[in-house]
Amino acid sequence: MQRRKLLFLIIVLSLSLVLVLGCNSESQESPQGAEGLDQEKLEEALRLAIKGQASSYAEGETVTEGHIILEIEEKAEEIKVYTIASFGAFGFENGIFTKISGSGAIPTVITFTREADGEYSLKEYQEPLDGAGYSDSVKELFPQNLHDRVFNAHDDYKFLAEQQEAQAAGYLESIGRTAEVKG
């Protein structure tokens, strides 16, 4: 009986460890398909593309973004980046620098063309449809191997919010102000 309990405990601990290590969405290894790309320039192009969605939201003192690259497809001079993205506009409310408008964790496909000078130019920015068409839209936009990950994108919001809060804090520092930052 004692042996069974010990074996059960070892199995439970092992499974727990596998789940914790295997489900860490914060790990940012190089995404599949990123070989040969200028990662810094691509990251900057992604940030600009996501921040370019500002017209859909209320204005703030500064705009921020968060993103997780799931996969990259490269065909000739066209680069398609499958992401989970989030936009945030920050402003002061009661002395706290807070996210006053923006999005949650949105599965997004961002397509760029690579210019002769090595820069990336936005070609297309696609998000799934809302409501009843959401599921079918995700399946059309994303490769099948990413469907499970994309349908659980809400799990990434905390990580995306942390990216936005860090950018908001950086903005405050750049203008010489201090305040609590809250996404």
Short mmCIF file of C-alpha atoms in Angstrom, two decimals:
data_model
loop_
_atom_site.label_atom_id
_atom_site.label_comp_id
_atom_site.label_asym_id
_atom_site.label_seq_id
_atom_site.Cartn_x
_atom_site.Cartn_y
_atom_site.Cartn_z
CA MET A 1 0.00 0.00 0.00
CA GLN A 2 2.82 2.38 0.94
CA ARG A 3 4.54 1.63 -2.35
CA ARG A 4 1.40 2.46 -4.35
CA LYS A 5 1.09 5.85 -2.67
CA LEU A 6 4.73 6.63 -3.38
CA LEU A 7 4.38 5.56 -7.02
CA PHE A 8 1.20 7.64 -7.38
CA LEU A 9 2.96 10.68 -5.89
CA ILE A 10 5.92 10.30 -8.26
CA ILE A 11 3.60 10.06 -11.26
CA VAL A 12 1.60 13.13 -10.20
CA LEU A 13 4.77 15.17 -9.62
CA SER A 14 6.23 14.07 -12.95
CA LEU A 15 3.08 15.02 -14.85
CA SER A 16 2.94 18.36 -13.06
CA LEU A 17 6.52 19.10 -14.03
CA VAL A 18 5.86 18.18 -17.66
CA LEU A 19 2.80 20.44 -17.74
CA VAL A 20 4.60 23.38 -16.18
CA LEU A 21 7.66 23.13 -18.41
CA GLY A 22 5.76 22.19 -21.55
CA CYS A 23 3.08 24.89 -21.38
CA ASN A 24 5.21 27.94 -20.72
CA SER A 25 3.94 30.45 -23.29
CA GLU A 26 6.55 32.99 -22.26
CA SER A 27 9.42 31.15 -23.86
CA GLN A 28 10.45 33.07 -26.95
CA GLU A 29 12.63 30.73 -28.95
CA SER A 30 13.21 31.58 -32.59
CA PRO A 31 9.94 30.91 -34.36
CA GLN A 32 9.76 28.26 -37.03
CA GLY A 33 10.78 29.70 -40.38
CA ALA A 34 12.91 32.58 -39.01
CA GLU A 35 16.22 31.39 -40.46
CA GLY A 36 17.93 33.96 -42.67
CA LEU A 37 15.69 36.87 -41.69
CA ASP A 38 16.92 40.06 -40.04
CA GLN A 39 15.11 39.43 -36.75
CA GLU A 40 15.61 42.98 -35.40
CA LYS A 41 14.19 44.62 -38.51
CA LEU A 42 11.30 42.15 -38.59
CA GLU A 43 10.50 42.81 -34.91
CA GLU A 44 10.49 46.56 -35.55
CA ALA A 45 8.24 46.11 -38.59
CA LEU A 46 5.84 44.03 -36.47
CA ARG A 47 5.77 46.68 -33.72
CA LEU A 48 5.00 49.41 -36.25
CA ALA A 49 2.30 47.34 -37.97
CA ILE A 50 0.52 46.58 -34.68
CA LYS A 51 0.80 50.18 -33.46
CA GLY A 52 -0.57 51.23 -36.85
CA GLN A 53 -3.94 49.87 -35.73
CA ALA A 54 -4.30 52.89 -33.40
CA SER A 55 -7.07 54.47 -35.48
CA SER A 56 -9.42 51.70 -34.33
CA TYR A 57 -9.06 52.73 -30.67
CA ALA A 58 -9.39 55.77 -28.42
CA GLU A 59 -6.30 57.96 -28.34
CA GLY A 60 -3.84 57.88 -25.49
CA GLU A 61 -0.67 59.70 -24.57
CA THR A 62 1.38 56.85 -26.04
CA VAL A 63 0.70 53.63 -27.92
CA THR A 64 2.14 50.23 -27.09
CA GLU A 65 1.96 46.73 -28.46
CA GLY A 66 2.68 43.18 -27.48
CA HIS A 67 3.19 40.22 -29.76
CA ILE A 68 4.23 36.61 -29.84
CA ILE A 69 5.51 35.18 -33.11
CA LEU A 70 4.09 31.70 -33.68
CA GLU A 71 5.51 30.95 -37.11
CA ILE A 72 7.03 32.65 -40.13
CA GLU A 73 6.55 31.71 -43.79
CA GLU A 74 8.92 33.13 -46.36
CA LYS A 75 8.17 32.96 -50.08
CA ALA A 76 10.54 34.94 -52.31
CA GLU A 77 10.34 38.53 -51.03
CA GLU A 78 7.09 38.00 -49.08
CA ILE A 79 7.18 37.21 -45.36
CA LYS A 80 4.00 36.07 -43.60
CA VAL A 81 4.17 36.24 -39.80
CA TYR A 82 1.60 34.37 -37.70
CA THR A 83 1.27 36.12 -34.34
CA ILE A 84 -0.77 36.70 -31.24
CA ALA A 85 -0.87 40.50 -31.02
CA SER A 86 -2.23 43.16 -28.72
CA PHE A 87 -2.49 46.95 -28.98
CA GLY A 88 -2.72 49.40 -26.08
CA ALA A 89 -3.12 53.15 -25.72
CA PHE A 90 -1.93 54.48 -22.36
CA GLY A 91 -2.90 57.68 -20.56
CA PHE A 92 -3.23 59.07 -17.07
CA GLU A 93 -6.26 58.28 -14.94
CA ASN A 94 -6.18 59.39 -11.30
CA GLY A 95 -2.38 59.65 -11.37
CA ILE A 96 -1.92 56.12 -12.74
CA PHE A 97 -0.57 55.60 -16.25
CA THR A 98 -3.06 53.01 -17.44
CA LYS A 99 -4.22 51.27 -20.60
CA ILE A 100 -7.24 53.35 -21.56
CA SER A 101 -8.07 51.51 -24.77
CA GLY A 102 -6.80 48.65 -26.86
CA SER A 103 -7.23 45.01 -27.62
CA GLY A 104 -6.82 41.67 -25.95
CA ALA A 105 -4.78 38.81 -27.39
CA ILE A 106 -5.74 38.74 -31.06
CA PRO A 107 -4.53 36.08 -33.50
CA THR A 108 -3.07 38.14 -36.34
CA VAL A 109 -1.42 37.38 -39.68
CA ILE A 110 0.90 40.16 -40.81
CA THR A 111 2.42 40.00 -44.29
CA PHE A 112 5.45 42.04 -45.33
CA THR A 113 7.44 42.46 -48.50
CA ARG A 114 11.21 42.65 -48.16
CA GLU A 115 12.52 45.74 -49.91
CA ALA A 116 15.86 45.96 -51.75
CA ASP A 117 17.39 47.81 -48.77
CA GLY A 118 16.46 44.93 -46.43
CA GLU A 119 13.60 46.79 -44.74
CA TYR A 120 10.16 45.23 -44.37
CA SER A 121 7.12 46.97 -45.81
CA LEU A 122 3.60 46.13 -44.56
CA LYS A 123 1.53 44.43 -47.25
CA GLU A 124 -1.44 43.05 -45.29
CA TYR A 125 -2.72 42.97 -41.70
CA GLN A 126 -5.36 40.30 -41.05
CA GLU A 127 -7.39 39.47 -37.96
CA PRO A 128 -10.11 36.81 -37.70
CA LEU A 129 -13.75 37.83 -37.97
CA ASP A 130 -15.67 38.41 -34.75
CA GLY A 131 -18.70 36.47 -33.59
CA ALA A 132 -20.05 33.40 -35.33
CA GLY A 133 -17.44 33.56 -38.09
CA TYR A 134 -14.46 33.54 -35.71
CA SER A 135 -13.66 29.82 -35.75
CA ASP A 136 -13.89 29.42 -39.52
CA SER A 137 -11.93 32.63 -40.02
CA VAL A 138 -9.07 31.41 -37.79
CA LYS A 139 -8.98 28.14 -39.70
CA GLU A 140 -8.71 30.04 -43.00
CA LEU A 141 -6.00 32.44 -41.81
CA PHE A 142 -3.74 30.09 -39.84
CA PRO A 143 -2.05 26.81 -40.76
CA GLN A 144 -3.64 23.76 -39.14
CA ASN A 145 -0.61 23.15 -36.91
CA LEU A 146 -1.34 26.48 -35.15
CA HIS A 147 -5.10 26.10 -34.63
CA ASP A 148 -4.94 24.77 -31.05
CA ARG A 149 -2.46 27.48 -30.07
CA VAL A 150 -4.52 30.24 -31.66
CA PHE A 151 -7.80 29.09 -30.13
CA ASN A 152 -6.12 29.43 -26.72
CA ALA A 153 -4.63 32.88 -27.41
CA HIS A 154 -6.42 34.35 -24.38
CA ASP A 155 -3.85 32.50 -22.25
CA ASP A 156 -1.18 34.84 -23.66
CA TYR A 157 -2.79 38.09 -22.57
CA LYS A 158 -0.74 38.44 -19.38
CA PHE A 159 2.52 38.16 -21.32
CA LEU A 160 1.32 40.67 -23.93
CA ALA A 161 0.17 43.09 -21.19
CA GLU A 162 3.61 42.87 -19.56
CA GLN A 163 5.21 43.88 -22.88
CA GLN A 164 2.86 46.85 -23.13
CA GLU A 165 3.43 47.93 -19.54
CA ALA A 166 7.21 47.83 -20.09
CA GLN A 167 6.84 50.06 -23.16
CA ALA A 168 4.58 52.46 -21.24
CA ALA A 169 7.11 52.63 -18.40
CA GLY A 170 9.86 53.28 -20.96
CA TYR A 171 7.81 56.13 -22.39
CA LEU A 172 7.40 57.71 -18.94
CA GLU A 173 11.12 57.41 -18.33
CA SER A 174 11.86 59.05 -21.70
CA ILE A 175 9.81 62.12 -20.71
CA GLY A 176 11.20 62.24 -17.18
CA ARG A 177 8.02 61.23 -15.34
CA THR A 178 7.33 58.54 -12.80
CA ALA A 179 3.99 56.93 -12.11
CA GLU A 180 2.44 53.57 -11.45
CA VAL A 181 1.88 51.76 -14.76
CA LYS A 182 -1.12 49.48 -15.03
CA GLY A 183 -2.24 47.56 -18.11
#
